[in-house]
GROMACS .gro file of C-alpha atoms in nm:
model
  306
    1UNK     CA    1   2.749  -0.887  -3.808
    2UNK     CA    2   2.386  -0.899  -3.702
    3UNK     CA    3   2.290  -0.610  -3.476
    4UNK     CA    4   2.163  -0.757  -3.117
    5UNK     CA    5   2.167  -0.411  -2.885
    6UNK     CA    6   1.974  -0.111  -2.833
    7UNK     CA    7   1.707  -0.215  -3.081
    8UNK     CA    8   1.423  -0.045  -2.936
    9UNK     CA    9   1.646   0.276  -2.816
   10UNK     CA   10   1.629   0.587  -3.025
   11UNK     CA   11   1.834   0.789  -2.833
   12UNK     CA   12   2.013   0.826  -2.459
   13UNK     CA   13   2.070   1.177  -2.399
   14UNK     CA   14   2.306   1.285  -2.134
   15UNK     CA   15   2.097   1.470  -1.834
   16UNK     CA   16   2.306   1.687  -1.569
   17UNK     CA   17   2.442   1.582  -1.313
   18UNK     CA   18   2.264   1.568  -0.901
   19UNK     CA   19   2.556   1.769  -0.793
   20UNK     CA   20   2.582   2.045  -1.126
   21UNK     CA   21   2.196   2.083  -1.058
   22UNK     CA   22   2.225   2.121  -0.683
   23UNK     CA   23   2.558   2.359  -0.706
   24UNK     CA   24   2.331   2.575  -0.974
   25UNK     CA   25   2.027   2.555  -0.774
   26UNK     CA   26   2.162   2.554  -0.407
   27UNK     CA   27   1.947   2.543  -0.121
   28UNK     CA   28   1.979   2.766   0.206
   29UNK     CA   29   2.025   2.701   0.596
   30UNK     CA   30   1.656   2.763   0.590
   31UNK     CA   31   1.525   2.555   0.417
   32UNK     CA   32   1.731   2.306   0.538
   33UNK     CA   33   1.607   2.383   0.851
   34UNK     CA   34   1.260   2.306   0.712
   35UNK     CA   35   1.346   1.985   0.605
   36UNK     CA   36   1.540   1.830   0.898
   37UNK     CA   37   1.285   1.957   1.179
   38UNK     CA   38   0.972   1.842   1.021
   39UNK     CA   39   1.139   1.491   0.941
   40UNK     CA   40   1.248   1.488   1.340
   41UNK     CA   41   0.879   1.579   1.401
   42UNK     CA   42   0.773   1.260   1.215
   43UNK     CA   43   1.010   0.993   1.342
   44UNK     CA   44   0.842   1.177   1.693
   45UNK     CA   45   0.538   1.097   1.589
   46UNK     CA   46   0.602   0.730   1.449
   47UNK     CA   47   0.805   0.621   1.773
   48UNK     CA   48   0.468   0.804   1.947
   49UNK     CA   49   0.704   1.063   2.127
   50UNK     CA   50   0.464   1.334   1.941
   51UNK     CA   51   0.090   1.347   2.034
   52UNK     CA   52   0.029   1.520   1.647
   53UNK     CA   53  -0.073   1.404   1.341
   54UNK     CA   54   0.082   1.419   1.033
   55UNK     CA   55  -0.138   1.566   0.731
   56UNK     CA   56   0.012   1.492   0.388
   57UNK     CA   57  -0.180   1.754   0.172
   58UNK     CA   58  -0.258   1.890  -0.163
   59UNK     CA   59  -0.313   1.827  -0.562
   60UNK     CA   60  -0.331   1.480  -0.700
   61UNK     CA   61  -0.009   1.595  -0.862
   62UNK     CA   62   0.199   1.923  -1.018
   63UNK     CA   63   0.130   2.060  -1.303
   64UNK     CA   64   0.156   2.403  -1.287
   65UNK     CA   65   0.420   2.505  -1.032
   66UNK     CA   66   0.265   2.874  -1.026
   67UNK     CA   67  -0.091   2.729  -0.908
   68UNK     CA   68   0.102   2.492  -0.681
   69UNK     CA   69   0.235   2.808  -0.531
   70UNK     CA   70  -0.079   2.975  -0.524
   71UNK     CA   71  -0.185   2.650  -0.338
   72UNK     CA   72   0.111   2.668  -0.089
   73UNK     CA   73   0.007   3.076   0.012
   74UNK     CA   74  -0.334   2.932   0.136
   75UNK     CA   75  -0.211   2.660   0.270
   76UNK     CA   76   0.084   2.799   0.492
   77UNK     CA   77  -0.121   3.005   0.714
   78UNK     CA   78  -0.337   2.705   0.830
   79UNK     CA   79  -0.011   2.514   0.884
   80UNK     CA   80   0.101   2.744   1.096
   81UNK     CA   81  -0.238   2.759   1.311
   82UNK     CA   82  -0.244   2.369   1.332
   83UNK     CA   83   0.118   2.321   1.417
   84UNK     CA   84   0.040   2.265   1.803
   85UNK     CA   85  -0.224   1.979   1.729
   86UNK     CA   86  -0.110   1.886   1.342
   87UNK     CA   87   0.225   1.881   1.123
   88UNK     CA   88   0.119   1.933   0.766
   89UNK     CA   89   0.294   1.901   0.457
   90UNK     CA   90   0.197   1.976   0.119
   91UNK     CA   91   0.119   1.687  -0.146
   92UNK     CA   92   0.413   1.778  -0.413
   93UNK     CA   93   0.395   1.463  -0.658
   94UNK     CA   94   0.609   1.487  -0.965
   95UNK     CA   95   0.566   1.112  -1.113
   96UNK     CA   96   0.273   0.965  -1.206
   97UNK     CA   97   0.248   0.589  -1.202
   98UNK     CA   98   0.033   0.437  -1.489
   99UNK     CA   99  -0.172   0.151  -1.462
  100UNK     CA  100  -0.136   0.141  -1.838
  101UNK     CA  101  -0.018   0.456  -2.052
  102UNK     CA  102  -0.078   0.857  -1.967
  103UNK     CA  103   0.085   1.176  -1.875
  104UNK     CA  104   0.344   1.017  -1.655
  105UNK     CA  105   0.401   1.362  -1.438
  106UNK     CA  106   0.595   1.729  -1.438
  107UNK     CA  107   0.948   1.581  -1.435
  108UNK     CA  108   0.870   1.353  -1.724
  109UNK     CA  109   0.657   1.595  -1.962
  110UNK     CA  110   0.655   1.996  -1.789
  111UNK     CA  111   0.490   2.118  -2.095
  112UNK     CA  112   0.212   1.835  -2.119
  113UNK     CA  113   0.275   1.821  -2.512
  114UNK     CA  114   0.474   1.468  -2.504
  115UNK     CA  115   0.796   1.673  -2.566
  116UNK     CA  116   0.933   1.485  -2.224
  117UNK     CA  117   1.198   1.784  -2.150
  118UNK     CA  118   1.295   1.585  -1.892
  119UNK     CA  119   1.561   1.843  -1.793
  120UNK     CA  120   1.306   2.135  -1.772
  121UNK     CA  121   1.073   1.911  -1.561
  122UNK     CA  122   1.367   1.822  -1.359
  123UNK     CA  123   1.479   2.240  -1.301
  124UNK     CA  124   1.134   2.314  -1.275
  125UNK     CA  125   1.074   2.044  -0.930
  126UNK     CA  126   1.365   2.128  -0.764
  127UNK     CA  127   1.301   2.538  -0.812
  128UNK     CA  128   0.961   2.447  -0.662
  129UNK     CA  129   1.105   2.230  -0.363
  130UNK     CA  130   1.321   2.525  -0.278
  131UNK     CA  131   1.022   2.802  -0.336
  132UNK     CA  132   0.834   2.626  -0.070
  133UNK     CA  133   1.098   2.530   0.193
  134UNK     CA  134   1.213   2.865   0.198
  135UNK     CA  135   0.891   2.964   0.334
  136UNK     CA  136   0.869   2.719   0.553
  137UNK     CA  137   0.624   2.479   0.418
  138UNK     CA  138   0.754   2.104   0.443
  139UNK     CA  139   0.641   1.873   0.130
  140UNK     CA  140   0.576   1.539   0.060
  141UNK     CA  141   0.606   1.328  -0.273
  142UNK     CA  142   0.590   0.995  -0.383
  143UNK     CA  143   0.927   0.818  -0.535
  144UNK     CA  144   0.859   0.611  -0.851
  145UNK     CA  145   1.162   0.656  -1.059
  146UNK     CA  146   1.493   0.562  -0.890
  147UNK     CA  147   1.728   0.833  -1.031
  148UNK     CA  148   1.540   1.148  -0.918
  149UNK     CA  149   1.591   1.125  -0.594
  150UNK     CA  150   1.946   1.223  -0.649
  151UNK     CA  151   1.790   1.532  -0.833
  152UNK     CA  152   1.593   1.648  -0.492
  153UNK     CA  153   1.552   1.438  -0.223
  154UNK     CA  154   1.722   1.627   0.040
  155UNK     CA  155   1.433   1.882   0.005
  156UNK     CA  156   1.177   1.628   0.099
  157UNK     CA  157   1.048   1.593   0.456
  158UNK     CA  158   0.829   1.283   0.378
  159UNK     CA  159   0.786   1.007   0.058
  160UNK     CA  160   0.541   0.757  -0.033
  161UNK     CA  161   0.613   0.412  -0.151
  162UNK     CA  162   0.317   0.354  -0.399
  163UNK     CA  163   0.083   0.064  -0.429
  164UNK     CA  164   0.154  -0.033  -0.763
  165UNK     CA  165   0.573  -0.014  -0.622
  166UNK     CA  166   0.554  -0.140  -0.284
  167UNK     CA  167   0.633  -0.519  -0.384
  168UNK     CA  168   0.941  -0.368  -0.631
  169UNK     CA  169   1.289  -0.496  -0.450
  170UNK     CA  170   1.414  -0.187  -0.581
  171UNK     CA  171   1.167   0.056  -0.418
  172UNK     CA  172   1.287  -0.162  -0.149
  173UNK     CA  173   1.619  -0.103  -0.133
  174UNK     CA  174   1.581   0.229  -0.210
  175UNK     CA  175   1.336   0.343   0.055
  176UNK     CA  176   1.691   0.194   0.284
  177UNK     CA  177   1.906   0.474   0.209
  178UNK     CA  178   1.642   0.766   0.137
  179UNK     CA  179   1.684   0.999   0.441
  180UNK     CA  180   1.329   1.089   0.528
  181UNK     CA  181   1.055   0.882   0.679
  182UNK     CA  182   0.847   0.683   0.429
  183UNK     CA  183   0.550   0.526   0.400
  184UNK     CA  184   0.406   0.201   0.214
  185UNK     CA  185   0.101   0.194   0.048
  186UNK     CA  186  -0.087  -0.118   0.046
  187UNK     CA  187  -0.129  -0.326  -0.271
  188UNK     CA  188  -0.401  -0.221  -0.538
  189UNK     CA  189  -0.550  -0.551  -0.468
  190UNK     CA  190  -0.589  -0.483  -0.107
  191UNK     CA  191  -0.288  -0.682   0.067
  192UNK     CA  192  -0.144  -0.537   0.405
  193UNK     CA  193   0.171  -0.807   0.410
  194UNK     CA  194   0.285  -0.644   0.101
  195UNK     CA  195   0.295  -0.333   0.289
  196UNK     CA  196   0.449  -0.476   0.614
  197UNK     CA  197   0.718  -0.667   0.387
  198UNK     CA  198   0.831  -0.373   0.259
  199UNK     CA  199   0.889  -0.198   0.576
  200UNK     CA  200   1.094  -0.526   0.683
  201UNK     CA  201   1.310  -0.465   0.405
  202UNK     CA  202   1.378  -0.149   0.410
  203UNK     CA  203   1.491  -0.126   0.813
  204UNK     CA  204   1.785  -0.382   0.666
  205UNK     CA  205   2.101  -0.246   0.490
  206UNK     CA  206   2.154  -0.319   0.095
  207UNK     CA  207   2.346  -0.318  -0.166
  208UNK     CA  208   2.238  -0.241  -0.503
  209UNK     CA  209   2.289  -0.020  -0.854
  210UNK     CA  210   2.287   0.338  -0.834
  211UNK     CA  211   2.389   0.655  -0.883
  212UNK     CA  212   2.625   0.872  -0.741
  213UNK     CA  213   2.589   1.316  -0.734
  214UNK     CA  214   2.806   1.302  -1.074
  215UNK     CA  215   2.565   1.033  -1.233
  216UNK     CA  216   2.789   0.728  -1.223
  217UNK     CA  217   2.701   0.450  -1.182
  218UNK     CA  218   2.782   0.302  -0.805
  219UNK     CA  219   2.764   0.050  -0.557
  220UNK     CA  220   2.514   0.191  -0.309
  221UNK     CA  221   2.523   0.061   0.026
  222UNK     CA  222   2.260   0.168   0.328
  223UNK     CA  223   2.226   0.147   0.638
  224UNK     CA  224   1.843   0.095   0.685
  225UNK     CA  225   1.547   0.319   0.727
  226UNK     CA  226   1.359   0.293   1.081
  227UNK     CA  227   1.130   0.545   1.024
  228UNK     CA  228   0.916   0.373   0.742
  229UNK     CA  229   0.493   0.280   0.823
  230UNK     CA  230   0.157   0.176   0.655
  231UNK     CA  231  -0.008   0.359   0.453
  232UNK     CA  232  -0.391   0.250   0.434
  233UNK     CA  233  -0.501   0.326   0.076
  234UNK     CA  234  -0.837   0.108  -0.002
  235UNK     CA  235  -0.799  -0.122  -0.298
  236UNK     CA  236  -1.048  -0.270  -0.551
  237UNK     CA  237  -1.241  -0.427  -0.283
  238UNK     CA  238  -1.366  -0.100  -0.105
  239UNK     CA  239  -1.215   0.094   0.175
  240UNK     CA  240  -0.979  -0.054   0.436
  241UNK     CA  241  -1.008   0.212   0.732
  242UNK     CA  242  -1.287   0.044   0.964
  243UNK     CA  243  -1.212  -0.082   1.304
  244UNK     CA  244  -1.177  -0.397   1.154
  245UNK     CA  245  -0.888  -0.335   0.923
  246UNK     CA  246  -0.741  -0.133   1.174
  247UNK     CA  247  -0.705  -0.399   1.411
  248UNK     CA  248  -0.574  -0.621   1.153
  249UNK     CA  249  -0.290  -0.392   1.043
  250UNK     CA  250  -0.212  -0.387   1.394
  251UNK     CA  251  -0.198  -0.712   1.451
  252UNK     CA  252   0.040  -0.776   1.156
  253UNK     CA  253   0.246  -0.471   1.255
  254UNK     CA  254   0.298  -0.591   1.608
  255UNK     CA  255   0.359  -0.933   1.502
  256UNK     CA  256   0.659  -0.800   1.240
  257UNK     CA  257   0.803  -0.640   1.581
  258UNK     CA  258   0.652  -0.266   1.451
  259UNK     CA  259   0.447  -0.028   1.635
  260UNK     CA  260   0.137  -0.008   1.503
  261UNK     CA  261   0.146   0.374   1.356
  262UNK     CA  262  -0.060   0.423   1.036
  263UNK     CA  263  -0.171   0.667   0.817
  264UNK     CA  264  -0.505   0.682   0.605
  265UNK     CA  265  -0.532   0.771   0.274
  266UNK     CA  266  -0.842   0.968   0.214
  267UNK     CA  267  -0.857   0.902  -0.195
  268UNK     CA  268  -0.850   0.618  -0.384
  269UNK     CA  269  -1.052   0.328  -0.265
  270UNK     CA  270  -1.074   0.464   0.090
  271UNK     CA  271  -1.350   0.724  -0.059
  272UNK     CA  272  -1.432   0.510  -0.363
  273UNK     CA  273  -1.313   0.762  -0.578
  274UNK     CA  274  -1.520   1.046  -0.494
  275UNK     CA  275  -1.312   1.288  -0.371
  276UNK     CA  276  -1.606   1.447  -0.221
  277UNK     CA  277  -1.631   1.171   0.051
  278UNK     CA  278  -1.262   1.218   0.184
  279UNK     CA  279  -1.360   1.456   0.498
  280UNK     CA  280  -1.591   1.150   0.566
  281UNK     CA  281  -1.337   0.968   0.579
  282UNK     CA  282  -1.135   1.216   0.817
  283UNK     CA  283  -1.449   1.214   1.046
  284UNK     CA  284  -1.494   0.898   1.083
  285UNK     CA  285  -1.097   0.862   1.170
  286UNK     CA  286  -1.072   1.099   1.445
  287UNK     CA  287  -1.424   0.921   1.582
  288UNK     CA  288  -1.182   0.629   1.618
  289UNK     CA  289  -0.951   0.806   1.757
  290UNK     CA  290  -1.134   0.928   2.021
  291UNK     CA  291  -1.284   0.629   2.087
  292UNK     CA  292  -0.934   0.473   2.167
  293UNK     CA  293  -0.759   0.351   1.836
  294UNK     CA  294  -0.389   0.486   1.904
  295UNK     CA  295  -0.293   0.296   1.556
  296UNK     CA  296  -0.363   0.669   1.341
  297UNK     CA  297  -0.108   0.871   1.306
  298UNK     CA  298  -0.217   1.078   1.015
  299UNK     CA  299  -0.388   1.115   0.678
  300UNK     CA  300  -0.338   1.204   0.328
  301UNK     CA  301  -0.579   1.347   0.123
  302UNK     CA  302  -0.609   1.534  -0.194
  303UNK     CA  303  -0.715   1.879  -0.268
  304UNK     CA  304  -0.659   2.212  -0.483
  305UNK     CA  305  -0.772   2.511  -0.601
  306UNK     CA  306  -1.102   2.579  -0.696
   0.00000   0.00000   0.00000
């Protein structure tokens, strides 16, 4: 008999289980704590109950959970200073999406040798996660791969929907059930409907293939996720912050039966990728905003150690 499956699989090697690795790596009331207030701080400021801003801060990714910690120790402090005028949360990504073939992030390769101990990586996030929550320091990620979630998600106050994800259904339908606020990025090629469309689908309940804590595979039904907005992120074309684009995300948000809450993306196309041009980016915001535009609700931008 001619062989027809798994021709292109090596091997499938068993992983733990969400539950085993939360029961071995537990998380406390605080941190909890954390969590849930600075996600109730967010759907505040998305409904527009909260005058802040939200900040989404920090390295283009993790790679070193003991800089990232370094990171955090500066960080905090400011966080604290702000709180009355900003909520911040650190920039904690795990996953790298590819536009071809690289290092595809700490969960997928910790030791950045193409070993891919994927349960190392997987230990080492979720230790980090509960590092920083227990000292009070919300964080932010982006979700790419549909299983980790399960690994950590209840120790994330705020996820991005990537550009080069925000057209998958099953980003989609995931983004329904996670239990923080989320936000879309617009397409790579520029496109705000994308975007917009994504947030429609996500407010709706689904149905789709998961997995439950023990790793089997389920039926996963949701309820919806209200708290979900734009994320301006530039594209090939150039940046997509002016008044212009502004008004036409607002327009599109409105018209979708939204309120128009964004946030800007300081990287990527926004500063043309010159990371150097981000705070003029941030200046040029909060001239709009005090000019009148009510649509900004935040920024993310990238930064570490130097």
């Amino acid at each position: 008999m001619r062989q027809t499956n798994n021709l292109h699989i090596v091997a499938a090697e068993p992983l733990v289980s969400p539950e085993a690795l939360r029961t071995d790596m537990p998380a406390s009331a605080q941190a909890y704590d954390t969590v849930a207030d600075t996600r109730e701080a967010i759907a505040a400021i998305l409904r527009g109950e909260d005058s802040r801003r939200l900040v989404v801060i920090g390295p283009c990714s993790i790679h070193d959970p003991v800089a990232a910690m370094e990171y955090a120790h500066f960080l905090k402090p400011l966080a604290d200073e702000l709180n009355d005028r900003i909520v911040v949360l650190m920039r904690v990504y795990f996953e790298k999406p590819r536009t071809s073939i690289g290092w595809k992030g700490l969960i997928n390769d910790p030791h950045l040798d193409g070993s891919c101990d994927m349960p190392t990586g997987m230990r080492t996030a979720r230790r980090l996660l509960l590092e920083l929550a227990e000292m009070g320091l919300p964080t932010a990620t982006e979700i790419l791969d549909p299983i980790t979630p399960q690994y950590f998600a209840e120790l994330i106050s705020w996820a991005a929907v990537g550009a080069r994800t925000t057209e998958s259904q099953t980003h989609r339908e995931m983004a329904s059930g996670l239990s923080m606020p989320i936000g879309f990025k617009n397409s790579t090629d520029g496109s705000l409907q994308a975007a917009v469309n994504a947030m429609i689908s996500a407010r709706q309940p689904h149905k789709f293939l998961g997995i439950n804590g023990w790793g089997q595979v389920s039926v996963v039904s949701t309820t919806g996720n209200a708290n979900t907005h734009v994320v301006l992120r530039g594209s090939d074309k150039g940046p997509n912050y002016s008044p212009r684009h502004l008004a036409a995300i607002r327009a599109v948000l409105e018209e979708s039966g939204f309120k128009p809450r964004v946030m800007v993306d300081c990287s990527h196309g926004n500063s043309e990728k010159d990371h150097n041009r981000q705070p003029l980016v941030v200046e040029n915001l909060m001239a709009q905003a005090a000019a009148g535009e009510e649509a900004i609700m935040g920024f993310m931008i990238e930064s570490n150690l130097v």
